[in-house]
Amino acid sequence: MKRLRYSTQYKKDFKRYRNDPSKLRKLLDVFRMLENEIELPEKYKAHSLIGEYKDCMECHIEGDFLLIWFDKGNDVIEILRIGSHSELF
């Protein structure tokens, strides 16, 4: 089982969404899958990134609500950002 570590920027991003229970419920589902090393279903469109977020992964929680993370490989997943395309890129 992997451990999730949340970046300072993620914590700031989270404050924008903490009052949206629908998005948070879906986000927690993805967190559980990442912790338990379960491959994300196709509907999340998980893929690796290039550029500023090289070696990171991104998935679409719903529509234009994205999660960016980095799997350090040593039982730690760094949760970097959540938000829309325009907020993150």
Tab-separated table of C-alpha atoms in Angstrom:
chain	number	residue	atom	x	y	z
A	1	MET	CA	0.000	0.000	0.000
A	2	LYS	CA	1.337	3.402	-0.988
A	3	ARG	CA	1.297	6.506	1.183
A	4	LEU	CA	0.004	9.796	-0.199
A	5	ARG	CA	1.909	12.988	0.544
A	6	TYR	CA	0.242	16.298	-0.278
A	7	SER	CA	2.213	19.257	-1.621
A	8	THR	CA	1.715	22.771	-0.277
A	9	GLN	CA	0.284	23.821	-3.650
A	10	TYR	CA	-2.218	20.943	-3.535
A	11	LYS	CA	-3.401	22.151	-0.130
A	12	LYS	CA	-3.984	25.626	-1.577
A	13	ASP	CA	-5.811	24.148	-4.581
A	14	PHE	CA	-7.934	21.976	-2.288
A	15	LYS	CA	-9.347	25.036	-0.511
A	16	ARG	CA	-11.085	26.066	-3.752
A	17	TYR	CA	-12.937	22.734	-3.965
A	18	ARG	CA	-13.562	21.768	-0.342
A	19	ASN	CA	-17.201	22.883	-0.522
A	20	ASP	CA	-18.019	20.685	-3.540
A	21	PRO	CA	-18.860	17.244	-2.089
A	22	SER	CA	-19.426	15.647	-5.508
A	23	LYS	CA	-15.903	16.452	-6.712
A	24	LEU	CA	-14.337	15.523	-3.386
A	25	ARG	CA	-16.076	12.147	-3.338
A	26	LYS	CA	-14.681	11.339	-6.802
A	27	LEU	CA	-11.251	12.632	-5.794
A	28	LEU	CA	-11.215	10.384	-2.717
A	29	ASP	CA	-12.123	7.396	-4.909
A	30	VAL	CA	-9.052	8.087	-7.057
A	31	PHE	CA	-6.884	8.533	-3.952
A	32	ARG	CA	-7.998	5.107	-2.686
A	33	MET	CA	-7.098	3.503	-6.024
A	34	LEU	CA	-3.673	5.168	-6.025
A	35	GLU	CA	-2.988	4.118	-2.417
A	36	ASN	CA	-3.926	0.525	-3.168
A	37	GLU	CA	-2.002	0.507	-6.472
A	38	ILE	CA	-5.141	-0.207	-8.477
A	39	GLU	CA	-4.918	0.798	-12.135
A	40	LEU	CA	-7.268	3.711	-12.819
A	41	PRO	CA	-10.222	2.880	-15.084
A	42	GLU	CA	-10.154	4.225	-18.647
A	43	LYS	CA	-12.776	6.876	-17.820
A	44	TYR	CA	-10.129	8.845	-15.875
A	45	LYS	CA	-7.879	9.159	-18.960
A	46	ALA	CA	-4.695	8.800	-16.878
A	47	HIS	CA	-1.564	9.745	-18.803
A	48	SER	CA	1.966	11.016	-18.271
A	49	LEU	CA	2.852	14.657	-18.759
A	50	ILE	CA	5.685	16.556	-20.431
A	51	GLY	CA	7.230	19.964	-19.915
A	52	GLU	CA	6.993	21.491	-16.450
A	53	TYR	CA	5.367	18.316	-15.094
A	54	LYS	CA	7.707	15.830	-16.818
A	55	ASP	CA	7.509	12.364	-15.194
A	56	CYS	CA	4.207	13.247	-13.491
A	57	MET	CA	0.821	11.695	-14.163
A	58	GLU	CA	-2.521	13.394	-14.737
A	59	CYS	CA	-6.075	12.124	-14.708
A	60	HIS	CA	-9.473	13.673	-15.307
A	61	ILE	CA	-11.541	13.264	-12.145
A	62	GLU	CA	-14.546	14.679	-14.005
A	63	GLY	CA	-14.777	16.900	-17.052
A	64	ASP	CA	-12.232	19.669	-16.534
A	65	PHE	CA	-11.306	18.721	-12.947
A	66	LEU	CA	-7.780	17.295	-13.011
A	67	LEU	CA	-5.379	15.639	-10.596
A	68	ILE	CA	-1.585	15.715	-11.051
A	69	TRP	CA	0.645	13.364	-9.060
A	70	PHE	CA	4.151	11.928	-9.022
A	71	ASP	CA	4.827	8.320	-8.028
A	72	LYS	CA	8.211	8.362	-6.307
A	73	GLY	CA	8.415	4.588	-6.489
A	74	ASN	CA	9.351	4.161	-2.831
A	75	ASP	CA	5.838	3.643	-1.474
A	76	VAL	CA	5.109	7.398	-1.658
A	77	ILE	CA	2.886	9.209	-4.134
A	78	GLU	CA	3.257	12.985	-4.132
A	79	ILE	CA	-0.091	14.667	-4.825
A	80	LEU	CA	0.908	17.881	-6.604
A	81	ARG	CA	-2.162	19.745	-7.903
A	82	ILE	CA	-5.902	19.683	-8.547
A	83	GLY	CA	-7.861	22.064	-10.715
A	84	SER	CA	-8.965	22.865	-14.247
A	85	HIS	CA	-6.708	22.988	-17.316
A	86	SER	CA	-6.640	26.782	-17.190
A	87	GLU	CA	-5.645	26.789	-13.504
A	88	LEU	CA	-2.891	24.202	-13.889
A	89	PHE	CA	-1.306	24.946	-17.262
